[in-house]
Coordinates of C-alpha atoms and ligand atoms in Angstrom, one line a residue:
X1 CA -1.7 23.6 2.5
X2 CA -1.7 20.3 1.5
X3 CA -4.8 20.8 -0.5
X4 CA -3.4 23.3 -2.2
X5 CA -0.4 22.0 -2.9
X6 CA -2.3 19.0 -4.4
X7 CA -4.6 21.4 -6.8
X8 CA -1.2 22.7 -7.6
X9 CA 0.4 19.1 -8.6
X10 CA -3.0 18.1 -10.9
X11 CA -3.2 21.1 -12.5
X12 CA 0.7 21.0 -13.0
X13 CA -0.3 17.7 -15.1
X14 CA -2.9 18.9 -17.4
X15 CA -1.4 22.0 -18.2
X16 CA 1.6 19.9 -18.7
X17 CA -1.4 18.0 -21.6
X18 CA 0.1 18.6 -25.1
X19 CA -2.9 21.4 -26.2
X20 CA -3.9 22.6 -22.8
X21 CA -2.9 26.3 -24.3
X22 CA -5.8 26.6 -26.3
X23 CA -9.5 27.5 -24.4
X24 CA -10.3 24.4 -25.3
X25 CA -8.4 20.8 -26.0
X26 CA -9.9 19.6 -29.0
X27 CA -8.8 15.6 -30.3
X28 CA -9.9 14.4 -33.6
X29 CA -10.3 11.4 -32.3
X30 CA -9.4 8.6 -36.4
X31 CA -11.1 5.8 -36.3
X32 CA -8.1 2.9 -35.9
X33 CA -9.3 -0.7 -38.6
X34 CA -12.1 -1.0 -36.3
X35 CA -15.1 1.0 -38.3
X36 CA -16.0 3.4 -35.9
X37 CA -17.0 7.1 -36.0
X38 CA -14.3 10.0 -36.1
X39 CA -15.6 11.4 -32.9
X40 CA -14.8 14.9 -31.1
X41 CA -14.2 15.7 -27.2
X42 CA -14.4 18.6 -26.1
X43 CA -12.8 19.1 -22.5
X44 CA -11.2 22.0 -21.3
X45 CA -8.8 22.9 -18.6
X46 CA -10.0 23.4 -16.5
X47 CA -12.2 20.4 -16.9
X48 CA -8.7 18.5 -17.8
X49 CA -7.0 19.2 -14.3
X50 CA -11.0 18.5 -12.2
X51 CA -10.8 14.8 -13.7
X52 CA -6.5 14.5 -13.7
X53 CA -8.0 15.6 -9.8
X54 CA -9.9 12.2 -9.4
X55 CA -8.1 10.4 -11.6
X56 CA -4.3 10.7 -9.4
X57 CA -6.9 10.2 -6.3
X58 CA -9.3 7.4 -7.3
X59 CA -7.4 5.4 -11.2
X60 CA -3.6 6.2 -10.9
X61 CA -3.0 3.1 -8.2
X62 CA -4.9 0.9 -10.5
X63 CA -4.1 2.3 -13.7
X64 CA -1.4 3.9 -13.4
X65 CA -0.2 7.6 -13.4
X66 CA 0.5 7.9 -17.0
X67 CA -3.2 5.5 -18.1
X68 CA -1.1 2.7 -19.5
X69 CA -2.3 0.4 -17.2
X70 CA -1.1 -2.3 -14.3
X71 CA -3.4 -4.3 -11.6
X72 CA -6.3 -2.8 -14.3
X73 CA -6.7 -1.9 -17.9
X74 CA -4.0 0.8 -19.9
X75 CA -6.9 3.5 -20.4
X76 CA -5.1 5.2 -23.6
X77 CA -7.8 7.0 -26.3
X78 CA -6.2 4.3 -28.8
X79 CA -5.9 1.6 -27.6
X80 CA -2.4 -0.7 -26.1
X81 CA -2.7 -4.5 -28.0
X82 CA -4.0 -5.5 -25.7
X83 CA -7.2 -3.1 -23.8
X84 CA -9.3 -2.0 -26.4
X85 CA -8.7 1.8 -27.5
X86 CA -10.6 4.2 -25.2
X87 CA -12.2 6.0 -28.1
X88 CA -13.7 2.9 -29.4
X89 CA -15.5 2.1 -26.1
X90 CA -17.0 6.0 -26.1
X91 CA -18.3 6.9 -23.4
X92 CA -21.6 4.7 -23.1
X93 CA -19.5 2.1 -22.7
X94 CA -16.7 4.3 -20.3
X95 CA -19.2 5.9 -18.4
X96 CA -21.3 2.3 -18.2
X97 CA -18.1 0.7 -16.7
X98 CA -16.7 3.9 -14.6
X99 CA -21.3 3.3 -12.7
X100 CA -20.6 -0.3 -12.6
X101 CA -17.9 -1.4 -11.1
X102 CA -16.1 -4.5 -12.9
X103 CA -16.1 -8.4 -11.9
X104 CA -12.0 -7.9 -12.1
X105 CA -12.4 -6.1 -9.0
X106 CA -13.1 -2.3 -9.8
X107 CA -14.9 -0.6 -7.4
X108 CA -18.8 1.1 -7.8
X109 CA -18.1 4.6 -8.1
X110 CA -22.0 5.8 -9.1
X111 CA -22.4 6.9 -5.6
X112 CA -19.4 7.8 -5.0
X113 CA -18.9 10.3 -8.2
X114 CA -20.4 13.1 -9.1
X115 CA -22.5 12.1 -12.6
X116 CA -20.9 15.0 -13.8
X117 CA -17.5 14.0 -12.9
X118 CA -18.0 10.5 -14.3
X119 CA -19.2 12.6 -17.1
X120 CA -16.1 14.0 -17.1
X121 CA -14.2 11.5 -16.7
X122 CA -15.3 9.1 -19.1
X123 CA -14.3 12.1 -21.8
X124 CA -11.1 12.4 -19.5
X125 CA -9.9 9.2 -20.7
X126 CA -10.3 9.9 -24.1
X127 CA -7.9 12.7 -25.1
X128 CA -4.1 12.1 -24.2
X129 CA -3.3 11.8 -20.7
X130 CA -0.8 15.2 -19.9
X131 CA 2.4 14.4 -18.8
X132 CA 3.1 13.9 -15.0
X133 CA 5.6 16.6 -14.1
X134 CA 9.2 15.8 -13.3
X135 CA 9.8 15.7 -8.6
X136 CA 14.5 15.8 -9.4
X137 CA 16.8 15.1 -6.3
X138 CA 16.7 18.9 -6.5
X139 CA 13.4 19.0 -5.0
X140 CA 13.3 16.1 -2.5
X141 CA 16.1 18.7 -0.6
X142 CA 14.1 21.9 -1.6
X143 CA 11.2 20.0 0.2
X144 CA 12.7 18.9 3.5
X145 CA 12.0 19.8 6.5
X146 CA 13.3 19.6 10.0
X147 CA 11.8 20.5 12.9
X148 CA 13.4 19.2 15.7
X149 CA 17.1 19.2 14.6
X150 CA 18.0 15.0 16.9
X151 CA 20.4 17.4 19.7
X152 CA 16.7 18.9 20.7
X153 CA 15.4 15.5 21.1
X154 CA 14.7 13.5 24.9
X155 CA 17.9 11.2 24.9
X156 CA 14.3 8.9 26.8
X157 CA 11.0 8.8 26.6
X158 CA 9.8 10.9 29.0
X159 CA 7.0 9.0 29.7
X160 CA 5.8 5.2 31.4
X161 CA 3.3 3.9 28.1
X162 CA 5.0 1.1 26.7
X163 CA 5.9 2.4 23.5
X164 CA 5.6 -1.1 21.6
X165 CA 2.2 -1.7 22.6
X166 CA 1.3 1.7 20.3
X167 CA -1.1 1.1 17.4
X168 CA -1.0 4.2 15.2
X169 CA -4.1 4.9 12.9
X170 CA -3.9 6.1 9.3
X171 CA -6.7 8.3 8.7
X172 CA -6.2 8.1 4.8
X173 CA -9.3 10.1 4.2
X174 CA -8.3 13.3 7.3
X175 CA -4.3 12.8 5.4
X176 CA -3.6 12.4 9.7
X177 CA -2.7 9.8 11.8
X178 CA -3.3 9.0 15.0
X179 CA -0.8 7.4 18.1
X180 CA -3.2 5.2 20.0
X181 CA -1.9 3.0 23.4
X182 CA -2.5 -0.5 23.0
X183 CA -2.8 -1.4 26.0
X184 CA -4.8 1.7 28.0
X185 CA -6.5 3.0 24.5
X186 CA -6.2 6.0 25.5
X187 CA -5.6 7.8 22.6
X188 CA -2.4 10.2 22.4
X189 CA -2.1 12.3 19.7
X190 CA -3.3 12.9 16.1
X191 CA -0.7 14.7 13.2
X192 CA -0.8 15.7 10.3
X193 CA 0.9 13.8 7.3
X194 CA 1.0 13.4 3.8
X195 CA -2.1 14.0 1.7
X196 CA -4.0 10.2 1.2
X197 CA -1.3 9.3 4.1
X198 CA -1.3 5.4 3.2
X199 CA 1.3 3.6 5.3
X200 CA 3.1 3.6 8.9
X201 CA 6.7 1.7 9.2
X202 CA 8.1 1.6 12.2
X203 CA 12.0 2.4 12.8
X204 CA 14.0 0.0 14.0
X205 CA 14.4 1.0 17.4
X206 CA 10.6 1.6 17.7
X207 CA 11.6 5.6 18.6
X208 CA 10.0 6.5 15.2
X209 CA 7.0 5.8 13.3
X210 CA 7.6 6.8 9.7
X211 CA 4.5 8.1 7.4
X212 CA 4.6 8.1 4.1
X213 CA 1.3 9.9 1.9
X214 CA 0.3 9.6 -1.9
X215 CA 2.2 13.4 -2.1
X216 CA 5.3 11.2 -1.3
X217 CA 5.1 13.2 1.6
X218 CA 7.5 11.1 4.3
X219 CA 6.5 12.6 7.2
X220 CA 8.6 11.7 11.0
X221 CA 7.3 11.7 14.5
X222 CA 9.1 10.6 17.5
X223 CA 6.9 8.3 20.0
X224 CA 9.8 9.3 22.8
X225 CA 8.3 13.0 24.1
X226 CA 5.4 13.0 26.4
X227 CA 3.0 14.1 23.5
X228 CA 4.3 12.3 20.5
X229 CA 5.8 15.3 17.6
X230 CA 6.4 15.2 13.8
X231 CA 10.2 16.3 13.7
X232 CA 11.1 15.8 10.0
X233 CA 9.5 16.0 7.0
X234 CA 10.5 15.8 3.7
X235 CA 8.3 14.5 0.2
X236 CA 10.0 12.0 -2.4
X237 CA 8.1 12.3 -4.8
X238 CA 4.6 13.6 -6.3
X239 CA 2.7 10.2 -5.8
X240 CA 4.3 7.5 -3.6
X241 CA 2.8 4.7 -1.1
X242 CA 6.0 2.7 0.7
X243 CA 8.9 3.7 3.4
X244 CA 11.0 2.1 5.3
X245 CA 14.0 1.8 7.2
X246 CA 17.5 -0.3 7.7
X247 CA 16.7 -2.4 10.1
X248 CA 20.1 -4.8 10.2
X249 CA 22.7 -5.0 12.9
X250 CA 25.6 -7.7 12.0
X251 CA 29.0 -8.3 10.9
X252 CA 28.6 -6.1 7.8
X253 CA 28.0 -2.6 10.8
X254 CA 24.9 -1.4 13.1
X255 CA 22.0 0.0 10.3
X256 CA 19.4 0.5 12.6
X257 CA 18.2 3.7 12.5
X258 CA 20.4 5.1 9.8
X259 CA 18.9 5.2 6.7
X260 CA 14.9 5.2 5.1
X261 CA 13.8 4.4 1.5
X262 CA 10.6 5.8 0.3
X263 CA 9.2 4.3 -3.3
X264 CA 7.5 6.8 -5.9
X265 CA 5.1 5.6 -7.8
X266 CA 5.8 9.6 -9.9
X267 CA 8.4 9.7 -10.6
X268 CA 9.4 5.9 -10.5
X269 CA 12.4 6.2 -8.2
X270 CA 13.3 5.2 -5.1
X271 CA 15.0 7.9 -2.7
X272 CA 16.8 7.3 0.9
X273 CA 17.1 9.7 3.5
X274 CA 19.1 9.8 7.1
X275 CA 16.8 8.2 8.9
X276 CA 17.4 10.5 11.7
X277 CA 17.0 13.5 9.7
X278 CA 15.8 12.9 6.8
X279 CA 18.2 14.6 4.7
X280 CA 17.7 13.5 0.9
X281 CA 21.2 11.4 -0.2
X282 CA 20.8 9.7 -3.1
X283 CA 17.3 9.2 -5.8
X284 CA 17.5 6.2 -7.8
X285 CA 15.5 6.5 -11.4
X286 CA 13.7 2.5 -11.9
X287 CA 12.0 2.8 -15.4
X288 CA 13.7 0.3 -17.3
X289 CA 13.3 -3.0 -19.0
X290 CA 10.8 -5.4 -18.4
X291 CA 11.5 -8.8 -16.5
X292 CA 9.0 -10.6 -19.3
X293 CA 8.0 -11.4 -22.5
X294 CA 9.4 -9.1 -25.2
X295 CA 11.8 -7.3 -22.6
X296 CA 10.6 -3.5 -23.6
X297 CA 11.4 -0.3 -22.0
X298 CA 9.2 1.1 -19.3
X299 CA 9.2 4.6 -18.8
X300 CA 6.7 4.3 -15.9
X301 CA 8.4 1.3 -13.1
X302 CA 6.7 2.1 -9.9
X303 CA 7.8 1.1 -6.6
X304 CA 5.5 -0.9 -4.8
X305 CA 6.3 -2.4 -1.5
X306 CA 8.8 -2.1 0.0
X307 CA 10.4 -4.4 3.1
X308 CA 13.5 -4.5 4.8
X309 CA 16.1 -7.3 5.6
X310 CA 17.1 -8.0 8.7
X311 CA 19.6 -10.4 7.4
X312 CA 21.2 -8.5 4.4
X313 CA 22.0 -5.0 4.7
X314 CA 19.4 -3.7 2.0
X315 CA 16.0 -3.5 0.9
X316 CA 13.5 -5.3 -1.3
X317 CA 12.0 -2.7 -3.4
X318 CA 9.2 -4.1 -6.0
X319 CA 9.2 -2.4 -9.8
X320 CA 5.6 -3.1 -10.5
X321 CA 5.3 -2.0 -13.9
X322 CA 8.3 -4.0 -15.2
X323 CA 8.5 -6.7 -12.7
X324 CA 12.4 -6.7 -11.1
X325 CA 12.8 -7.7 -7.3
X326 CA 15.4 -4.6 -6.6
X327 CA 18.2 -5.9 -3.9
X328 CA 18.5 -3.0 -2.4
X329 CA 22.7 -2.0 -0.6
X330 CA 22.6 0.9 1.2
X331 CA 25.9 0.0 3.3
X332 CA 27.1 3.3 0.6
X333 CA 23.3 5.3 0.4
X334 CA 24.7 7.2 -1.6
X335 CA 25.0 5.4 -4.4
X336 CA 23.2 2.5 -3.3
X337 CA 24.3 -1.3 -5.7
X338 CA 21.5 -2.4 -7.1
X339 CA 21.1 -6.2 -7.3
X340 CA 18.2 -7.1 -10.2
X341 CA 16.0 -10.0 -10.0
X342 CA 13.3 -10.5 -12.7
X343 CA 9.8 -12.0 -11.8
X344 CA 6.7 -11.4 -13.2
X345 CA 3.9 -8.7 -13.2
X346 CA 2.7 -6.9 -11.3
X347 CA 4.5 -6.9 -8.7
X348 CA 2.2 -5.5 -5.9
X349 CA 2.7 -5.9 -2.1
X350 CA 3.7 -9.1 0.2
X351 CA 5.6 -10.2 2.8
X352 CA 8.6 -12.3 4.8
X353 CA 8.5 -16.1 5.1
X354 CA 8.6 -17.4 9.0
X355 CA 12.5 -17.2 8.8
X356 CA 13.2 -14.0 7.4
X357 CA 14.9 -15.2 4.4
X358 CA 12.2 -14.8 1.6
X359 CA 10.1 -12.3 0.7
X360 CA 6.8 -13.3 -1.2
X361 CA 5.4 -10.6 -3.0
X362 CA 2.1 -10.6 -5.7
X363 CA 3.1 -10.3 -8.8
X364 CA -0.9 -9.5 -9.4
X365 CA -1.4 -9.2 -12.7
X366 CA -0.4 -13.5 -13.5
X367 CA -2.2 -15.2 -10.9
X368 CA 1.2 -15.4 -9.1
X369 CA 3.4 -15.0 -6.0
X370 CA 6.7 -14.8 -6.5
X371 CA 9.6 -16.4 -3.8
X372 CA 12.5 -14.3 -3.9
X373 CA 16.0 -16.0 -1.8
X374 CA 16.9 -12.8 -0.2
X375 CA 21.1 -13.8 1.5
X376 CA 21.7 -15.6 -1.8
X377 CA 19.5 -13.2 -4.3
X378 CA 18.0 -14.8 -6.5
X379 CA 14.6 -15.4 -7.3
X380 CA 13.1 -18.9 -5.6
X381 CA 9.8 -19.6 -7.5
X382 CA 7.4 -18.4 -8.8
X383 CA 3.6 -19.5 -7.4
X384 CA 0.3 -19.8 -9.8
X385 CA -2.0 -19.4 -7.2
X386 CA -5.9 -17.6 -7.8
X387 CA -7.5 -14.6 -9.1
X388 CA -5.1 -12.0 -8.2
X389 CA -3.9 -12.0 -4.8
X390 CA -3.3 -9.7 -3.1
X391 CA -1.5 -10.8 0.5
X392 CA -0.9 -6.9 2.0
X393 CA 2.4 -8.6 4.1
X394 CA 0.5 -12.2 4.1
X395 CA 0.1 -13.9 7.7
X396 CA 2.1 -16.9 8.5
X397 CA 0.7 -19.7 10.4
X398 CA 2.3 -23.2 11.7
X399 CA 0.6 -25.9 10.7
X400 CA 1.1 -30.1 12.9
X401 CA 1.9 -31.6 9.3
X402 CA 3.3 -29.2 7.0
X403 CA 5.2 -26.5 8.9
X404 CA 5.2 -22.9 8.2
X405 CA 3.0 -22.2 5.2
X406 CA 2.1 -18.4 4.4
X407 CA -1.4 -17.6 2.6
X408 CA -2.6 -14.8 0.9
X409 CA -6.5 -13.7 -0.5
X410 CA -7.4 -12.6 -3.4
X411 CA -9.0 -9.5 -4.9
X412 CA -10.7 -11.6 -7.7
X413 CA -12.2 -15.2 -6.5
X414 CA -13.1 -15.8 -2.4
X415 CA -9.8 -18.1 -1.3
X416 CA -7.6 -18.0 1.2
X417 CA -4.1 -19.6 -0.3
X418 CA -1.4 -20.9 2.1
X419 CA 1.8 -21.7 0.9
X420 CA 4.3 -24.5 2.7
X421 CA 8.1 -22.3 3.1
X422 CA 9.7 -24.8 4.7
X423 CA 12.1 -27.0 2.4
X424 CA 11.3 -30.1 1.8
X425 CA 8.5 -32.2 0.0
X426 CA 5.7 -30.0 -1.3
X427 CA 7.4 -26.9 -0.3
X428 CA 6.3 -23.7 -2.9
X429 CA 2.8 -25.9 -3.1
X430 CA 0.5 -24.6 -2.4
X431 CA -1.1 -26.9 0.7
X432 CA -4.5 -25.5 1.2
X433 CA -7.1 -23.3 0.8
X434 CA -9.9 -22.0 2.3
X435 CA -13.0 -20.8 1.2
X436 CA -14.8 -17.8 2.3
X437 CA -19.0 -17.5 1.9
X438 CA -20.0 -15.5 -0.8
X439 CA -19.7 -14.8 -4.8
X440 CA -16.4 -12.8 -5.7
X441 CA -13.4 -11.2 -4.0
X442 CA -12.5 -8.1 -3.1
X443 CA -10.8 -10.1 -0.1
X444 CA -7.3 -6.6 0.2
X445 CA -5.7 -8.2 3.4
X446 CA -5.5 -11.2 6.0
X447 CA -3.8 -11.6 8.9
X448 CA -2.7 -13.7 11.9
X449 CA -0.6 -14.1 15.3
X450 CA 1.7 -17.1 16.4
X451 CA -0.1 -17.6 19.4
X452 CA -3.8 -17.8 17.6
X453 CA -5.4 -20.0 16.1
X454 CA -7.6 -18.1 14.7
X455 CA -7.0 -16.2 10.4
X456 CA -8.6 -13.2 9.9
X457 CA -9.6 -11.9 6.2
X458 CA -11.4 -8.9 5.1
X459 CA -13.0 -8.6 1.6
X460 CA -13.6 -4.9 1.4
X461 CA -13.3 -4.5 -1.8
X462 CA -16.7 -7.2 -2.9
X463 CA -19.5 -4.6 -4.3
X464 CA -21.6 -6.8 -1.8
X465 CA -22.9 -4.8 1.0
X466 CA -22.7 -7.6 2.9
X467 CA -20.0 -9.2 2.4
X468 CA -17.7 -5.6 2.6
X469 CA -18.7 -5.0 5.7
X470 CA -18.6 -8.3 7.4
X471 CA -14.2 -10.1 8.8
X472 CA -14.3 -13.8 8.1
X473 CA -12.6 -16.1 10.8
X474 CA -11.3 -19.1 10.6
X475 CA -10.5 -22.1 12.4
X476 CA -6.4 -22.7 12.1
X477 CA -7.0 -26.3 13.3
X478 CA -10.4 -27.3 11.1
X479 CA -8.8 -24.2 7.4
X480 CA -13.0 -23.8 8.2
X481 CA -14.9 -20.7 8.9
X482 CA -15.5 -20.1 12.2
X483 CA -17.8 -16.8 12.2
X484 CA -18.4 -13.3 10.0
X485 CA -17.9 -11.5 12.3
X486 CA -20.3 -9.2 10.9
X487 CA -20.0 -5.0 12.2
X488 CA -21.6 -3.8 15.5
X489 CA -24.2 -1.5 15.6
X490 CA -23.8 2.6 15.7
X491 CA -20.5 1.7 12.9
X492 CA -20.9 1.8 9.4
X493 CA -18.2 2.2 6.2
X494 CA -16.8 -1.1 5.0
X495 CA -14.5 -3.5 7.1
X496 CA -10.4 -3.1 6.3
X497 CA -7.5 -4.7 7.3
X498 CA -6.0 -5.7 11.1
X499 CA -3.8 -5.7 13.1
X500 CA -3.2 -7.4 16.0
X501 CA -1.6 -5.8 20.2
X502 CA 1.5 -6.3 21.1
X503 CA 0.0 -8.8 23.5
X504 CA -1.5 -10.9 20.7
X505 CA -4.3 -10.8 22.8
X506 CA -6.4 -8.5 20.7
X507 CA -7.1 -7.7 16.8
X508 CA -8.1 -3.9 15.9
X509 CA -10.6 -3.8 13.0
X510 CA -11.3 -0.9 10.6
X511 CA -14.6 0.7 9.3
X512 CA -13.9 3.0 6.6
X513 CA -15.8 4.6 4.1
X514 CA -18.8 5.1 6.7
X515 CA -20.5 8.1 7.9
X516 CA -20.3 6.6 11.8
X517 CA -16.3 5.3 11.3
X518 CA -14.5 3.1 13.8
X519 CA -12.0 0.6 14.8
X520 CA -14.0 -2.4 16.8
X521 CA -11.4 -4.4 18.7
X522 CA -11.9 -8.1 19.2
X523 CA -10.7 -10.3 22.1
X524 CA -8.8 -12.9 19.8
X525 CA -9.7 -15.7 21.7
X526 CA -13.8 -15.5 21.8
X527 CA -14.0 -12.7 18.7
X528 CA -16.9 -10.3 21.3
X529 CA -16.6 -7.5 20.1
X530 CA -14.2 -5.8 23.2
X531 CA -14.7 -1.5 22.4
X532 CA -15.4 0.8 20.1
X533 CA -13.6 3.9 19.5
X534 CA -14.7 6.8 17.3
X535 CA -14.9 10.0 16.9
X536 CA -12.7 13.3 15.6
X537 CA -9.5 10.2 17.0
X538 CA -10.0 7.8 14.0
X539 CA -12.7 9.4 10.6
X540 CA -12.4 6.9 8.9
X541 CA -9.8 4.8 9.4
X542 CA -7.8 2.3 7.3
X543 CA -3.9 0.2 8.0
X544 CA -3.0 -0.1 12.2
X545 CA 0.6 -1.3 12.9
X546 CA 1.7 -1.9 15.6
X547 CA 4.8 -0.4 16.7
X548 CA 6.6 -4.1 17.7
X549 CA 4.0 -6.3 15.3
X550 CA 5.6 -4.1 12.9
X551 CA 9.4 -4.2 13.6
X552 CA 9.8 -7.5 14.2
X553 CA 7.6 -8.5 10.8
X554 CA 4.6 -10.5 13.3
X555 CA 1.9 -11.1 11.1
Ligands
DHE601 FE1 -2.8 0.4 -1.0 C1 -0.1 -1.0 1.1 C2 -0.6 0.5 -3.1 C3 -5.3 0.7 -1.9 C4 -3.9 1.0 2.3 N1 -0.7 -0.5 -1.1 C5 0.1 -1.7 -0.1 C6 0.9 -1.4 0.2 C7 1.1 -0.9 -1.8 C8 0.0 0.0 -2.0 C9 2.6 -0.6 -2.8 C10 2.7 -1.9 -0.3 C11 3.3 -0.9 0.8 C12 4.3 -1.3 1.4 O1 4.3 -2.2 2.3 O2 6.0 -1.7 0.7 N2 -2.5 0.9 -2.3 C13 -1.7 0.6 -3.2 C14 -2.3 0.9 -4.5 O3 -2.1 1.0 -5.7 C15 -3.6 0.9 -4.8 C16 -4.1 0.4 -4.8 C17 -4.9 2.1 -5.3 C18 -3.8 3.6 -5.0 O4 -5.0 4.2 -5.1 O5 -3.2 3.6 -3.5 C19 -3.6 1.2 -2.6 N3 -4.8 0.6 0.1 C20 -5.9 1.1 -1.0 C21 -7.2 1.4 -0.4 O6 -7.6 1.7 -1.2 C22 -6.7 1.5 0.9 C23 -7.8 0.2 1.9 C24 -6.9 2.2 1.6 C25 -5.9 4.1 1.0 O7 -5.2 4.0 1.9 O8 -6.5 4.0 -0.1 C26 -5.2 0.8 1.2 N4 -2.7 -0.2 1.1 C27 -2.7 -0.4 2.2 C28 -2.7 -0.6 3.0 C29 -1.8 -0.8 3.5 C30 -1.5 -1.1 2.3 C31 -3.5 0.2 5.3 C32 0.0 -1.6 4.8 C33 -0.8 -3.1 4.8 C34 0.3 -3.8 5.7 O9 -0.3 -4.1 6.7 O10 1.2 -3.3 5.3

């Protein structure tokens, strides 16, 4: 069913392309200033639909749904003044880039896409991008499915397991979420979730998991029954990556588990829901002026990371293309009040510092980390870091000399940088840098735990298989590499994303994009493999989220 919808969605994209009513889309490409022979690109509606599907699945995240660029360059037939016209790159240039990838972190698609798909994609990129259809509040409401009303749910756990120890595992390609008992490794259940499900966030009480898929579908999983069940579903957008719940409990009220927010990549919007039922309450568009430069109006202003504050009744909503951080007050969820803070572009992912007061987010196209003082609702600092920072939620480290530090790794270089977050001398400066062995970056995530003396980083997007299949462990006393954890025998694919168990004694690593994908569990003290979980329970796992750690921002 979900695949059917996806096909409909992408054919919708293709059919809204201006010339698609005729059997062939023929666009005469006039040569601009540079002297290039006019070219005619032939692409049929079927080919537009096929390429739109691949583009949506594999390219839109970095290049934008409307191909105006973000982490990756724009891909427009006539260029945009900053990046060249795709019709100037032509079939040869585009094919070479798609096949081989780029130094900037774009993976090589040879071997993943067929030669026919690559050839078709090179043509697709030289015609005008299709216009995405709208997805309004009425569409969100129409998609709402309350499967088990509150009155029919148990009032206490129906089992003796430790819910805080549960680990929710994302199986992106299968569109499923596995729930595993983190204490006993018992696989409890596998549930259907959205197409290319992206992340999981637990409710503030820890009772529910919410997942969000690239199709914008939110799946609400109740962890109280003996076997966890899906109690509600809804779609927030046509394309999405982020979801979080309200967590504030203080003078202004107890908002734990009251409201949920989901951010749309496409359309550019966020939607607020009742967190107990997923009933849609309001929709806010995020298009607007850019933070910087000429302050141009930006239509495609996608919502990247969202986090919930513990100190105030608000969510931090990071709008990628505009470089605006929105602080969304949810005390009136039908009319949320918003403070917009201009920062830098393009905002992607980030996490809290150890105090929970500052949110640090990567402006990855500008090689910067933006620091927002959330209680005081203002920009605190913009810190220069390495090439294309990609922290995930980052990692917090207590250093004997500098105090609290927050770390990011990079897509574009092999460094890990630590920013001092405590007040005083050197606050908001990079005070430590570690280098991973081997050329290039490709790191997506870093992780440590308050009880650990180790620091972990992956290299998932590095083209070198000896690097993308390994995890790099550093000693936090010396800030030197302690061990390269090689992929264990019997496992293949790339290593991605680390998560601790609730106790902080084990690190769970995913191996995906391989025939023999797996979850590999390491002892954090000895760095020895403790357990390998394989099979239907963990088919191509990506992100993993322990209920307690995710809830309490332990990273
Ligand atoms: Fe992610 C987090 C977007 C590719 C796995 N990813 C995020 C967040 C965003 C995002 C905005 C922050 C969510 C939050 O905290 O609210 N990711 C994107 C993309 O746009 C991109 C580059 C391309 C795309 O089309 O999706 C992308 N991401 C990937 C992957 O290829 C990964 C490895 C596998 C997948 O699902 O496609 C991947 N992203 C993850 C994971 C997190 C994540 C596991 C959560 C990390 C965490 O610890 O919080």
